[in-house]
């Protein structure tokens, strides 16, 4: 029997009950649900007290950790986990009932991997389907997984992964501002021995107005995190592999390719969203050449003229 810890940092109540129900309804029953109230101003207690399930372990932080560092809160929460594997859930996402069962099947088939992945749907505030994930092979090497992320085949959000607890607790989640890019870096880090994936989409990632990744309030932090993420990626220094597919993925995830994706993310995640009077922020796209910064400025102005940016 493999024991799993599903860890749920809780701060918002809007979708919390639905998230908890989806976890408790798993067909695989050998798990604990660790819920950590991050000193929320909302009434988390009343939601938790409405459940009578001995698998729930409830903790409350004396101070709010996630407001200063969301990843520090993640790492704090997993310290309570007693399972051999850890799933880091969110208070607004949904799991299909066979999520744990299918992940556990893959842990037995690929015991050397430290990370299991399921496909992810994207849903809106009303549970409408608004996006779907790519389908990965059942097993991917670290070279392939990096390539699938870089080419946008793999949609990455931390909740659709199961981590080997011993390794995750040693390495810990990688801390970038407001966790922007932390899911990407942490999953790539954990895929050192490869990654196993289900073919089914067993997880629903909610995109809503209250979701941090959808917010435009933290563009400075997102800009800094983009720089930190791509600096980290450009220093992976993977050894050149010998296999045909791994060699292809290796050649197509080198610094020049990462640079192109970095330039894309700087613009689409940050620069195009800033008001005109903050255009000086382009100079903080520190991984770009001066030539590309100038091109970015021109693109911004042209998009404004065309009305693309409002």
PDB file of C-alpha atoms in Angstrom:
ATOM      1  CA  UNK A   1       0.000   0.000   0.000  1.00  0.00           C
ATOM      2  CA  UNK A   2       1.310   3.413  -0.978  1.00  0.00           C
ATOM      3  CA  UNK A   3       0.285   6.250   1.320  1.00  0.00           C
ATOM      4  CA  UNK A   4      -0.250   9.668  -0.260  1.00  0.00           C
ATOM      5  CA  UNK A   5      -0.418  13.136   1.279  1.00  0.00           C
ATOM      6  CA  UNK A   6      -2.650  15.619  -0.509  1.00  0.00           C
ATOM      7  CA  UNK A   7      -1.608  19.015   0.812  1.00  0.00           C
ATOM      8  CA  UNK A   8      -3.995  21.937   0.413  1.00  0.00           C
ATOM      9  CA  UNK A   9      -2.890  25.463   1.443  1.00  0.00           C
ATOM     10  CA  UNK A  10      -6.160  27.317   2.073  1.00  0.00           C
ATOM     11  CA  UNK A  11      -6.796  31.052   1.906  1.00  0.00           C
ATOM     12  CA  UNK A  12      -9.943  31.604  -0.204  1.00  0.00           C
ATOM     13  CA  UNK A  13     -13.304  29.981   0.540  1.00  0.00           C
ATOM     14  CA  UNK A  14     -15.169  30.589  -2.739  1.00  0.00           C
ATOM     15  CA  UNK A  15     -14.313  27.212  -4.294  1.00  0.00           C
ATOM     16  CA  UNK A  16     -12.779  25.490  -1.253  1.00  0.00           C
ATOM     17  CA  UNK A  17     -15.669  23.124  -0.517  1.00  0.00           C
ATOM     18  CA  UNK A  18     -15.743  21.920  -4.122  1.00  0.00           C
ATOM     19  CA  UNK A  19     -11.981  21.378  -4.079  1.00  0.00           C
ATOM     20  CA  UNK A  20     -12.130  19.348  -0.862  1.00  0.00           C
ATOM     21  CA  UNK A  21     -15.026  17.202  -2.093  1.00  0.00           C
ATOM     22  CA  UNK A  22     -13.127  16.334  -5.272  1.00  0.00           C
ATOM     23  CA  UNK A  23     -10.190  15.106  -3.169  1.00  0.00           C
ATOM     24  CA  UNK A  24     -12.253  13.129  -0.682  1.00  0.00           C
ATOM     25  CA  UNK A  25     -14.107  11.405  -3.540  1.00  0.00           C
ATOM     26  CA  UNK A  26     -10.957   9.706  -4.837  1.00  0.00           C
ATOM     27  CA  UNK A  27     -11.262   6.023  -5.739  1.00  0.00           C
ATOM     28  CA  UNK A  28      -7.834   5.474  -4.159  1.00  0.00           C
ATOM     29  CA  UNK A  29      -8.460   5.770  -0.411  1.00  0.00           C
ATOM     30  CA  UNK A  30      -5.007   5.469   1.160  1.00  0.00           C
ATOM     31  CA  UNK A  31      -4.305   9.154   1.630  1.00  0.00           C
ATOM     32  CA  UNK A  32      -4.416  12.006   4.093  1.00  0.00           C
ATOM     33  CA  UNK A  33      -5.727  15.467   3.256  1.00  0.00           C
ATOM     34  CA  UNK A  34      -3.651  18.120   4.975  1.00  0.00           C
ATOM     35  CA  UNK A  35      -5.355  21.516   4.948  1.00  0.00           C
ATOM     36  CA  UNK A  36      -3.341  24.502   6.144  1.00  0.00           C
ATOM     37  CA  UNK A  37      -5.223  27.722   6.838  1.00  0.00           C
ATOM     38  CA  UNK A  38      -2.760  30.488   5.996  1.00  0.00           C
ATOM     39  CA  UNK A  39      -4.156  32.928   8.593  1.00  0.00           C
ATOM     40  CA  UNK A  40      -6.984  33.706   6.192  1.00  0.00           C
ATOM     41  CA  UNK A  41      -9.416  36.552   6.979  1.00  0.00           C
ATOM     42  CA  UNK A  42     -12.167  34.371   5.500  1.00  0.00           C
ATOM     43  CA  UNK A  43     -14.074  31.715   7.450  1.00  0.00           C
ATOM     44  CA  UNK A  44     -12.044  28.654   6.505  1.00  0.00           C
ATOM     45  CA  UNK A  45     -12.903  26.977   9.825  1.00  0.00           C
ATOM     46  CA  UNK A  46     -16.604  26.668   9.025  1.00  0.00           C
ATOM     47  CA  UNK A  47     -15.851  24.953   5.720  1.00  0.00           C
ATOM     48  CA  UNK A  48     -13.505  22.420   7.323  1.00  0.00           C
ATOM     49  CA  UNK A  49     -15.812  21.718  10.270  1.00  0.00           C
ATOM     50  CA  UNK A  50     -18.607  20.755   7.858  1.00  0.00           C
ATOM     51  CA  UNK A  51     -16.643  17.635   6.868  1.00  0.00           C
ATOM     52  CA  UNK A  52     -16.468  14.546   9.054  1.00  0.00           C
ATOM     53  CA  UNK A  53     -13.621  12.572   7.547  1.00  0.00           C
ATOM     54  CA  UNK A  54     -10.750  11.210   9.592  1.00  0.00           C
ATOM     55  CA  UNK A  55      -8.410  11.622   6.614  1.00  0.00           C
ATOM     56  CA  UNK A  56      -8.534  15.410   7.049  1.00  0.00           C
ATOM     57  CA  UNK A  57      -5.717  16.944   9.110  1.00  0.00           C
ATOM     58  CA  UNK A  58      -6.289  20.646   9.734  1.00  0.00           C
ATOM     59  CA  UNK A  59      -3.610  23.182  10.685  1.00  0.00           C
ATOM     60  CA  UNK A  60      -3.670  26.968  11.033  1.00  0.00           C
ATOM     61  CA  UNK A  61      -0.699  29.280  10.562  1.00  0.00           C
ATOM     62  CA  UNK A  62      -0.258  31.889  13.279  1.00  0.00           C
ATOM     63  CA  UNK A  63       0.800  34.406  10.644  1.00  0.00           C
ATOM     64  CA  UNK A  64       0.130  34.666   6.936  1.00  0.00           C
ATOM     65  CA  UNK A  65       3.085  33.117   5.103  1.00  0.00           C
ATOM     66  CA  UNK A  66       1.791  33.088   1.539  1.00  0.00           C
ATOM     67  CA  UNK A  67       1.330  36.851   1.428  1.00  0.00           C
ATOM     68  CA  UNK A  68       5.099  37.238   1.718  1.00  0.00           C
ATOM     69  CA  UNK A  69       6.156  34.099  -0.136  1.00  0.00           C
ATOM     70  CA  UNK A  70       3.660  31.694  -1.648  1.00  0.00           C
ATOM     71  CA  UNK A  71       6.389  29.099  -2.204  1.00  0.00           C
ATOM     72  CA  UNK A  72       7.525  29.363   1.412  1.00  0.00           C
ATOM     73  CA  UNK A  73       3.938  28.489   2.333  1.00  0.00           C
ATOM     74  CA  UNK A  74       4.052  25.496  -0.032  1.00  0.00           C
ATOM     75  CA  UNK A  75       7.271  24.259   1.563  1.00  0.00           C
ATOM     76  CA  UNK A  76       5.859  24.851   5.033  1.00  0.00           C
ATOM     77  CA  UNK A  77       2.712  22.893   4.225  1.00  0.00           C
ATOM     78  CA  UNK A  78       4.495  19.828   2.854  1.00  0.00           C
ATOM     79  CA  UNK A  79       6.422  19.556   6.130  1.00  0.00           C
ATOM     80  CA  UNK A  80       3.224  18.129   7.660  1.00  0.00           C
ATOM     81  CA  UNK A  81       2.997  15.368   5.045  1.00  0.00           C
ATOM     82  CA  UNK A  82       3.538  11.775   6.126  1.00  0.00           C
ATOM     83  CA  UNK A  83       2.949  10.100   2.779  1.00  0.00           C
ATOM     84  CA  UNK A  84       5.413   8.529   0.382  1.00  0.00           C
ATOM     85  CA  UNK A  85       4.054  10.827  -2.322  1.00  0.00           C
ATOM     86  CA  UNK A  86       2.762  14.382  -2.168  1.00  0.00           C
ATOM     87  CA  UNK A  87       0.156  16.215  -4.215  1.00  0.00           C
ATOM     88  CA  UNK A  88       0.036  19.988  -3.738  1.00  0.00           C
ATOM     89  CA  UNK A  89      -3.574  21.018  -4.265  1.00  0.00           C
ATOM     90  CA  UNK A  90      -5.125  24.485  -4.466  1.00  0.00           C
ATOM     91  CA  UNK A  91      -8.268  25.859  -2.874  1.00  0.00           C
ATOM     92  CA  UNK A  92      -9.990  26.398  -6.216  1.00  0.00           C
ATOM     93  CA  UNK A  93      -9.020  23.444  -8.420  1.00  0.00           C
ATOM     94  CA  UNK A  94     -10.814  20.129  -9.005  1.00  0.00           C
ATOM     95  CA  UNK A  95      -9.598  16.524  -9.209  1.00  0.00           C
ATOM     96  CA  UNK A  96     -11.306  13.735 -11.103  1.00  0.00           C
ATOM     97  CA  UNK A  97     -12.029  10.752  -8.866  1.00  0.00           C
ATOM     98  CA  UNK A  98      -9.405   8.488 -10.479  1.00  0.00           C
ATOM     99  CA  UNK A  99      -6.543  11.016 -10.201  1.00  0.00           C
ATOM    100  CA  UNK A 100      -4.745   9.314  -7.316  1.00  0.00           C
ATOM    101  CA  UNK A 101      -5.478   5.794  -8.511  1.00  0.00           C
ATOM    102  CA  UNK A 102      -3.995   6.368 -11.946  1.00  0.00           C
ATOM    103  CA  UNK A 103      -0.986   8.222 -10.551  1.00  0.00           C
ATOM    104  CA  UNK A 104      -0.262   5.388  -8.106  1.00  0.00           C
ATOM    105  CA  UNK A 105      -0.421   2.886 -10.966  1.00  0.00           C
ATOM    106  CA  UNK A 106       2.325   4.844 -12.722  1.00  0.00           C
ATOM    107  CA  UNK A 107       4.500   5.037  -9.591  1.00  0.00           C
ATOM    108  CA  UNK A 108       4.566   1.236  -9.551  1.00  0.00           C
ATOM    109  CA  UNK A 109       5.274   0.963 -13.267  1.00  0.00           C
ATOM    110  CA  UNK A 110       8.056   3.593 -13.146  1.00  0.00           C
ATOM    111  CA  UNK A 111       9.482   3.425  -9.602  1.00  0.00           C
ATOM    112  CA  UNK A 112      12.624   5.407 -10.447  1.00  0.00           C
ATOM    113  CA  UNK A 113      10.795   8.596 -11.432  1.00  0.00           C
ATOM    114  CA  UNK A 114      10.248  11.254  -8.788  1.00  0.00           C
ATOM    115  CA  UNK A 115       7.261  12.898 -10.437  1.00  0.00           C
ATOM    116  CA  UNK A 116       3.971  11.801 -11.986  1.00  0.00           C
ATOM    117  CA  UNK A 117       1.798  14.010 -14.146  1.00  0.00           C
ATOM    118  CA  UNK A 118      -1.785  13.985 -15.364  1.00  0.00           C
ATOM    119  CA  UNK A 119      -3.254  16.112 -18.124  1.00  0.00           C
ATOM    120  CA  UNK A 120      -4.967  19.324 -17.063  1.00  0.00           C
ATOM    121  CA  UNK A 121      -8.134  20.980 -18.259  1.00  0.00           C
ATOM    122  CA  UNK A 122      -8.563  24.713 -17.786  1.00  0.00           C
ATOM    123  CA  UNK A 123     -11.939  25.873 -16.472  1.00  0.00           C
ATOM    124  CA  UNK A 124     -13.479  29.264 -15.740  1.00  0.00           C
ATOM    125  CA  UNK A 125     -15.336  30.549 -12.688  1.00  0.00           C
ATOM    126  CA  UNK A 126     -18.449  28.609 -13.707  1.00  0.00           C
ATOM    127  CA  UNK A 127     -16.639  25.320 -14.413  1.00  0.00           C
ATOM    128  CA  UNK A 128     -16.858  25.823 -18.172  1.00  0.00           C
ATOM    129  CA  UNK A 129     -14.044  24.198 -20.166  1.00  0.00           C
ATOM    130  CA  UNK A 130     -11.849  26.900 -21.693  1.00  0.00           C
ATOM    131  CA  UNK A 131      -8.642  25.015 -22.505  1.00  0.00           C
ATOM    132  CA  UNK A 132      -7.103  21.562 -22.755  1.00  0.00           C
ATOM    133  CA  UNK A 133      -3.648  20.162 -22.207  1.00  0.00           C
ATOM    134  CA  UNK A 134      -1.379  18.362 -24.613  1.00  0.00           C
ATOM    135  CA  UNK A 135      -0.941  14.596 -24.324  1.00  0.00           C
ATOM    136  CA  UNK A 136       2.522  13.428 -23.254  1.00  0.00           C
ATOM    137  CA  UNK A 137       3.966   9.930 -23.667  1.00  0.00           C
ATOM    138  CA  UNK A 138       3.536   7.663 -20.659  1.00  0.00           C
ATOM    139  CA  UNK A 139       7.249   8.132 -19.947  1.00  0.00           C
ATOM    140  CA  UNK A 140       9.338  11.153 -20.895  1.00  0.00           C
ATOM    141  CA  UNK A 141      12.998  11.802 -20.147  1.00  0.00           C
ATOM    142  CA  UNK A 142      14.025  15.094 -18.619  1.00  0.00           C
ATOM    143  CA  UNK A 143      15.108  16.278 -22.071  1.00  0.00           C
ATOM    144  CA  UNK A 144      11.733  15.477 -23.557  1.00  0.00           C
ATOM    145  CA  UNK A 145       9.802  17.020 -20.666  1.00  0.00           C
ATOM    146  CA  UNK A 146      11.714  20.290 -20.991  1.00  0.00           C
ATOM    147  CA  UNK A 147      11.003  20.263 -24.725  1.00  0.00           C
ATOM    148  CA  UNK A 148       7.281  19.599 -24.165  1.00  0.00           C
ATOM    149  CA  UNK A 149       7.094  22.543 -21.772  1.00  0.00           C
ATOM    150  CA  UNK A 150       9.054  24.866 -24.073  1.00  0.00           C
ATOM    151  CA  UNK A 151       6.856  24.032 -27.066  1.00  0.00           C
ATOM    152  CA  UNK A 152       3.663  24.476 -24.998  1.00  0.00           C
ATOM    153  CA  UNK A 153       2.632  20.829 -25.314  1.00  0.00           C
ATOM    154  CA  UNK A 154       2.621  20.468 -21.522  1.00  0.00           C
ATOM    155  CA  UNK A 155       0.446  22.892 -19.580  1.00  0.00           C
ATOM    156  CA  UNK A 156       2.117  23.310 -16.211  1.00  0.00           C
ATOM    157  CA  UNK A 157       0.338  24.057 -12.941  1.00  0.00           C
ATOM    158  CA  UNK A 158       1.538  22.526  -9.717  1.00  0.00           C
ATOM    159  CA  UNK A 159      -1.694  20.735  -8.788  1.00  0.00           C
ATOM    160  CA  UNK A 160      -1.656  18.121 -11.556  1.00  0.00           C
ATOM    161  CA  UNK A 161       1.578  16.513 -10.324  1.00  0.00           C
ATOM    162  CA  UNK A 162       2.400  13.862  -7.741  1.00  0.00           C
ATOM    163  CA  UNK A 163       5.872  14.121  -6.203  1.00  0.00           C
ATOM    164  CA  UNK A 164       8.025  11.552  -4.436  1.00  0.00           C
ATOM    165  CA  UNK A 165       7.946  13.009  -0.917  1.00  0.00           C
ATOM    166  CA  UNK A 166      11.501  12.203   0.143  1.00  0.00           C
ATOM    167  CA  UNK A 167      12.994  13.961  -2.871  1.00  0.00           C
ATOM    168  CA  UNK A 168      10.640  16.944  -2.789  1.00  0.00           C
ATOM    169  CA  UNK A 169      11.247  17.595   0.907  1.00  0.00           C
ATOM    170  CA  UNK A 170      14.984  17.542   0.293  1.00  0.00           C
ATOM    171  CA  UNK A 171      14.970  19.773  -2.783  1.00  0.00           C
ATOM    172  CA  UNK A 172      11.886  21.872  -1.927  1.00  0.00           C
ATOM    173  CA  UNK A 173       9.834  23.934  -4.349  1.00  0.00           C
ATOM    174  CA  UNK A 174      11.858  26.619  -6.137  1.00  0.00           C
ATOM    175  CA  UNK A 175      10.961  30.074  -4.860  1.00  0.00           C
ATOM    176  CA  UNK A 176      10.264  32.849  -7.371  1.00  0.00           C
ATOM    177  CA  UNK A 177       8.208  35.984  -6.536  1.00  0.00           C
ATOM    178  CA  UNK A 178       4.530  35.112  -5.989  1.00  0.00           C
ATOM    179  CA  UNK A 179       5.365  31.609  -7.309  1.00  0.00           C
ATOM    180  CA  UNK A 180       5.339  32.851 -10.909  1.00  0.00           C
ATOM    181  CA  UNK A 181       7.300  30.170 -12.784  1.00  0.00           C
ATOM    182  CA  UNK A 182       7.923  28.156  -9.621  1.00  0.00           C
ATOM    183  CA  UNK A 183       5.699  25.353 -10.913  1.00  0.00           C
ATOM    184  CA  UNK A 184       7.723  25.182 -14.144  1.00  0.00           C
ATOM    185  CA  UNK A 185      11.131  25.148 -12.462  1.00  0.00           C
ATOM    186  CA  UNK A 186      10.090  22.788  -9.665  1.00  0.00           C
ATOM    187  CA  UNK A 187       8.590  20.175 -11.990  1.00  0.00           C
ATOM    188  CA  UNK A 188      11.588  20.310 -14.340  1.00  0.00           C
ATOM    189  CA  UNK A 189      13.879  19.929 -11.321  1.00  0.00           C
ATOM    190  CA  UNK A 190      11.928  16.889 -10.126  1.00  0.00           C
ATOM    191  CA  UNK A 191      12.033  15.292 -13.598  1.00  0.00           C
ATOM    192  CA  UNK A 192      15.764  14.519 -13.358  1.00  0.00           C
ATOM    193  CA  UNK A 193      14.936  10.793 -13.566  1.00  0.00           C
ATOM    194  CA  UNK A 194      12.192  11.357 -16.109  1.00  0.00           C
ATOM    195  CA  UNK A 195       8.449  11.787 -15.658  1.00  0.00           C
ATOM    196  CA  UNK A 196       5.462   9.477 -16.063  1.00  0.00           C
ATOM    197  CA  UNK A 197       2.162  10.828 -17.359  1.00  0.00           C
ATOM    198  CA  UNK A 198      -1.405   9.624 -17.644  1.00  0.00           C
ATOM    199  CA  UNK A 199      -3.074   9.962 -21.022  1.00  0.00           C
ATOM    200  CA  UNK A 200      -6.246  11.218 -19.396  1.00  0.00           C
ATOM    201  CA  UNK A 201      -6.922  14.747 -18.169  1.00  0.00           C
ATOM    202  CA  UNK A 202      -7.698  14.140 -14.509  1.00  0.00           C
ATOM    203  CA  UNK A 203      -7.333  17.651 -13.126  1.00  0.00           C
ATOM    204  CA  UNK A 204      -9.129  20.960 -13.647  1.00  0.00           C
ATOM    205  CA  UNK A 205      -7.146  24.162 -13.226  1.00  0.00           C
ATOM    206  CA  UNK A 206      -9.370  27.145 -12.531  1.00  0.00           C
ATOM    207  CA  UNK A 207      -8.667  30.467 -14.207  1.00  0.00           C
ATOM    208  CA  UNK A 208     -10.655  33.193 -12.485  1.00  0.00           C
ATOM    209  CA  UNK A 209     -10.530  36.826 -11.441  1.00  0.00           C
ATOM    210  CA  UNK A 210      -9.339  35.855  -7.946  1.00  0.00           C
ATOM    211  CA  UNK A 211      -6.568  33.553  -9.154  1.00  0.00           C
ATOM    212  CA  UNK A 212      -3.087  34.941  -8.588  1.00  0.00           C
ATOM    213  CA  UNK A 213      -1.726  33.841 -11.972  1.00  0.00           C
ATOM    214  CA  UNK A 214      -4.580  35.688 -13.697  1.00  0.00           C
ATOM    215  CA  UNK A 215      -4.054  38.916 -11.763  1.00  0.00           C
ATOM    216  CA  UNK A 216      -2.446  41.989 -13.293  1.00  0.00           C
ATOM    217  CA  UNK A 217      -1.650  43.531  -9.900  1.00  0.00           C
ATOM    218  CA  UNK A 218       1.809  42.004  -9.643  1.00  0.00           C
ATOM    219  CA  UNK A 219       3.477  42.808 -12.951  1.00  0.00           C
ATOM    220  CA  UNK A 220       6.725  43.935 -11.283  1.00  0.00           C
ATOM    221  CA  UNK A 221       6.966  40.597  -9.487  1.00  0.00           C
ATOM    222  CA  UNK A 222       6.077  38.709 -12.663  1.00  0.00           C
ATOM    223  CA  UNK A 223       8.823  40.581 -14.522  1.00  0.00           C
ATOM    224  CA  UNK A 224      11.376  39.657 -11.854  1.00  0.00           C
ATOM    225  CA  UNK A 225      10.162  36.058 -11.774  1.00  0.00           C
ATOM    226  CA  UNK A 226      10.447  35.768 -15.561  1.00  0.00           C
ATOM    227  CA  UNK A 227      14.075  36.824 -15.333  1.00  0.00           C
ATOM    228  CA  UNK A 228      14.733  34.363 -12.497  1.00  0.00           C
ATOM    229  CA  UNK A 229      13.007  31.476 -14.291  1.00  0.00           C
ATOM    230  CA  UNK A 230      14.911  31.869 -17.549  1.00  0.00           C
ATOM    231  CA  UNK A 231      18.189  32.460 -15.760  1.00  0.00           C
ATOM    232  CA  UNK A 232      17.557  29.156 -13.963  1.00  0.00           C
ATOM    233  CA  UNK A 233      16.616  27.375 -17.202  1.00  0.00           C
ATOM    234  CA  UNK A 234      19.649  28.682 -19.074  1.00  0.00           C
ATOM    235  CA  UNK A 235      21.878  27.241 -16.376  1.00  0.00           C
ATOM    236  CA  UNK A 236      20.475  23.708 -16.327  1.00  0.00           C
ATOM    237  CA  UNK A 237      23.600  22.470 -18.150  1.00  0.00           C
ATOM    238  CA  UNK A 238      22.203  19.075 -19.065  1.00  0.00           C
ATOM    239  CA  UNK A 239      24.787  16.687 -20.452  1.00  0.00           C
ATOM    240  CA  UNK A 240      24.451  15.925 -24.152  1.00  0.00           C
ATOM    241  CA  UNK A 241      22.433  12.677 -24.505  1.00  0.00           C
ATOM    242  CA  UNK A 242      23.015   9.883 -26.993  1.00  0.00           C
ATOM    243  CA  UNK A 243      19.482   8.790 -27.898  1.00  0.00           C
ATOM    244  CA  UNK A 244      17.819  10.087 -31.053  1.00  0.00           C
ATOM    245  CA  UNK A 245      14.780  11.723 -29.448  1.00  0.00           C
ATOM    246  CA  UNK A 246      16.665  13.017 -26.416  1.00  0.00           C
ATOM    247  CA  UNK A 247      19.299  14.497 -28.716  1.00  0.00           C
ATOM    248  CA  UNK A 248      16.609  16.263 -30.726  1.00  0.00           C
ATOM    249  CA  UNK A 249      15.027  17.687 -27.573  1.00  0.00           C
ATOM    250  CA  UNK A 250      18.420  18.700 -26.219  1.00  0.00           C
ATOM    251  CA  UNK A 251      19.341  20.584 -29.385  1.00  0.00           C
ATOM    252  CA  UNK A 252      16.009  22.405 -29.370  1.00  0.00           C
ATOM    253  CA  UNK A 253      16.102  23.543 -25.748  1.00  0.00           C
ATOM    254  CA  UNK A 254      19.419  25.350 -25.739  1.00  0.00           C
ATOM    255  CA  UNK A 255      19.932  28.973 -24.726  1.00  0.00           C
ATOM    256  CA  UNK A 256      19.023  30.465 -28.085  1.00  0.00           C
ATOM    257  CA  UNK A 257      15.631  28.712 -28.042  1.00  0.00           C
ATOM    258  CA  UNK A 258      15.056  29.581 -24.399  1.00  0.00           C
ATOM    259  CA  UNK A 259      15.922  33.186 -25.239  1.00  0.00           C
ATOM    260  CA  UNK A 260      13.154  33.303 -27.846  1.00  0.00           C
ATOM    261  CA  UNK A 261      10.607  31.978 -25.342  1.00  0.00           C
ATOM    262  CA  UNK A 262      11.895  34.393 -22.700  1.00  0.00           C
ATOM    263  CA  UNK A 263      11.418  37.324 -25.047  1.00  0.00           C
ATOM    264  CA  UNK A 264       7.880  36.120 -25.782  1.00  0.00           C
ATOM    265  CA  UNK A 265       7.027  35.820 -22.079  1.00  0.00           C
ATOM    266  CA  UNK A 266       8.487  39.194 -21.168  1.00  0.00           C
ATOM    267  CA  UNK A 267       6.168  40.830 -23.663  1.00  0.00           C
ATOM    268  CA  UNK A 268       3.002  38.768 -23.403  1.00  0.00           C
ATOM    269  CA  UNK A 269       2.977  38.246 -19.658  1.00  0.00           C
ATOM    270  CA  UNK A 270       4.197  41.689 -18.592  1.00  0.00           C
ATOM    271  CA  UNK A 271       5.035  44.452 -21.042  1.00  0.00           C
ATOM    272  CA  UNK A 272       1.869  44.442 -23.143  1.00  0.00           C
ATOM    273  CA  UNK A 273      -0.159  44.723 -19.917  1.00  0.00           C
ATOM    274  CA  UNK A 274       1.529  47.820 -18.490  1.00  0.00           C
ATOM    275  CA  UNK A 275       0.188  51.353 -18.974  1.00  0.00           C
ATOM    276  CA  UNK A 276       2.014  53.713 -21.291  1.00  0.00           C
ATOM    277  CA  UNK A 277       3.626  55.735 -18.490  1.00  0.00           C
ATOM    278  CA  UNK A 278       5.391  52.606 -17.195  1.00  0.00           C
ATOM    279  CA  UNK A 279       7.154  51.758 -20.447  1.00  0.00           C
ATOM    280  CA  UNK A 280      10.493  52.279 -18.757  1.00  0.00           C
ATOM    281  CA  UNK A 281       9.979  48.794 -17.300  1.00  0.00           C
ATOM    282  CA  UNK A 282      11.247  47.429 -20.614  1.00  0.00           C
ATOM    283  CA  UNK A 283      14.765  48.170 -19.423  1.00  0.00           C
ATOM    284  CA  UNK A 284      14.229  45.614 -16.627  1.00  0.00           C
ATOM    285  CA  UNK A 285      13.842  42.814 -19.184  1.00  0.00           C
ATOM    286  CA  UNK A 286      17.441  42.175 -18.291  1.00  0.00           C
ATOM    287  CA  UNK A 287      17.980  38.989 -20.287  1.00  0.00           C
ATOM    288  CA  UNK A 288      17.200  40.728 -23.577  1.00  0.00           C
ATOM    289  CA  UNK A 289      19.614  42.547 -25.842  1.00  0.00           C
ATOM    290  CA  UNK A 290      19.217  46.282 -26.273  1.00  0.00           C
ATOM    291  CA  UNK A 291      18.132  45.615 -29.841  1.00  0.00           C
ATOM    292  CA  UNK A 292      15.297  43.376 -28.691  1.00  0.00           C
ATOM    293  CA  UNK A 293      14.260  45.877 -26.024  1.00  0.00           C
ATOM    294  CA  UNK A 294      13.974  48.517 -28.750  1.00  0.00           C
ATOM    295  CA  UNK A 295      11.921  46.140 -30.904  1.00  0.00           C
ATOM    296  CA  UNK A 296       9.676  45.455 -27.925  1.00  0.00           C
ATOM    297  CA  UNK A 297       9.060  49.176 -27.475  1.00  0.00           C
ATOM    298  CA  UNK A 298       8.131  49.540 -31.137  1.00  0.00           C
ATOM    299  CA  UNK A 299       5.820  46.526 -30.940  1.00  0.00           C
ATOM    300  CA  UNK A 300       4.088  47.968 -27.881  1.00  0.00           C
ATOM    301  CA  UNK A 301       3.508  51.294 -29.626  1.00  0.00           C
ATOM    302  CA  UNK A 302       2.260  49.649 -32.808  1.00  0.00           C
ATOM    303  CA  UNK A 303      -0.116  47.442 -30.831  1.00  0.00           C
ATOM    304  CA  UNK A 304      -1.430  50.536 -29.072  1.00  0.00           C
ATOM    305  CA  UNK A 305      -2.040  52.274 -32.372  1.00  0.00           C
ATOM    306  CA  UNK A 306      -3.813  49.210 -33.719  1.00  0.00           C
ATOM    307  CA  UNK A 307      -5.917  49.062 -30.567  1.00  0.00           C
ATOM    308  CA  UNK A 308      -4.704  45.637 -29.549  1.00  0.00           C
ATOM    309  CA  UNK A 309      -3.789  46.721 -26.055  1.00  0.00           C
ATOM    310  CA  UNK A 310      -6.842  48.833 -25.341  1.00  0.00           C
TER     311      UNK A 310
END
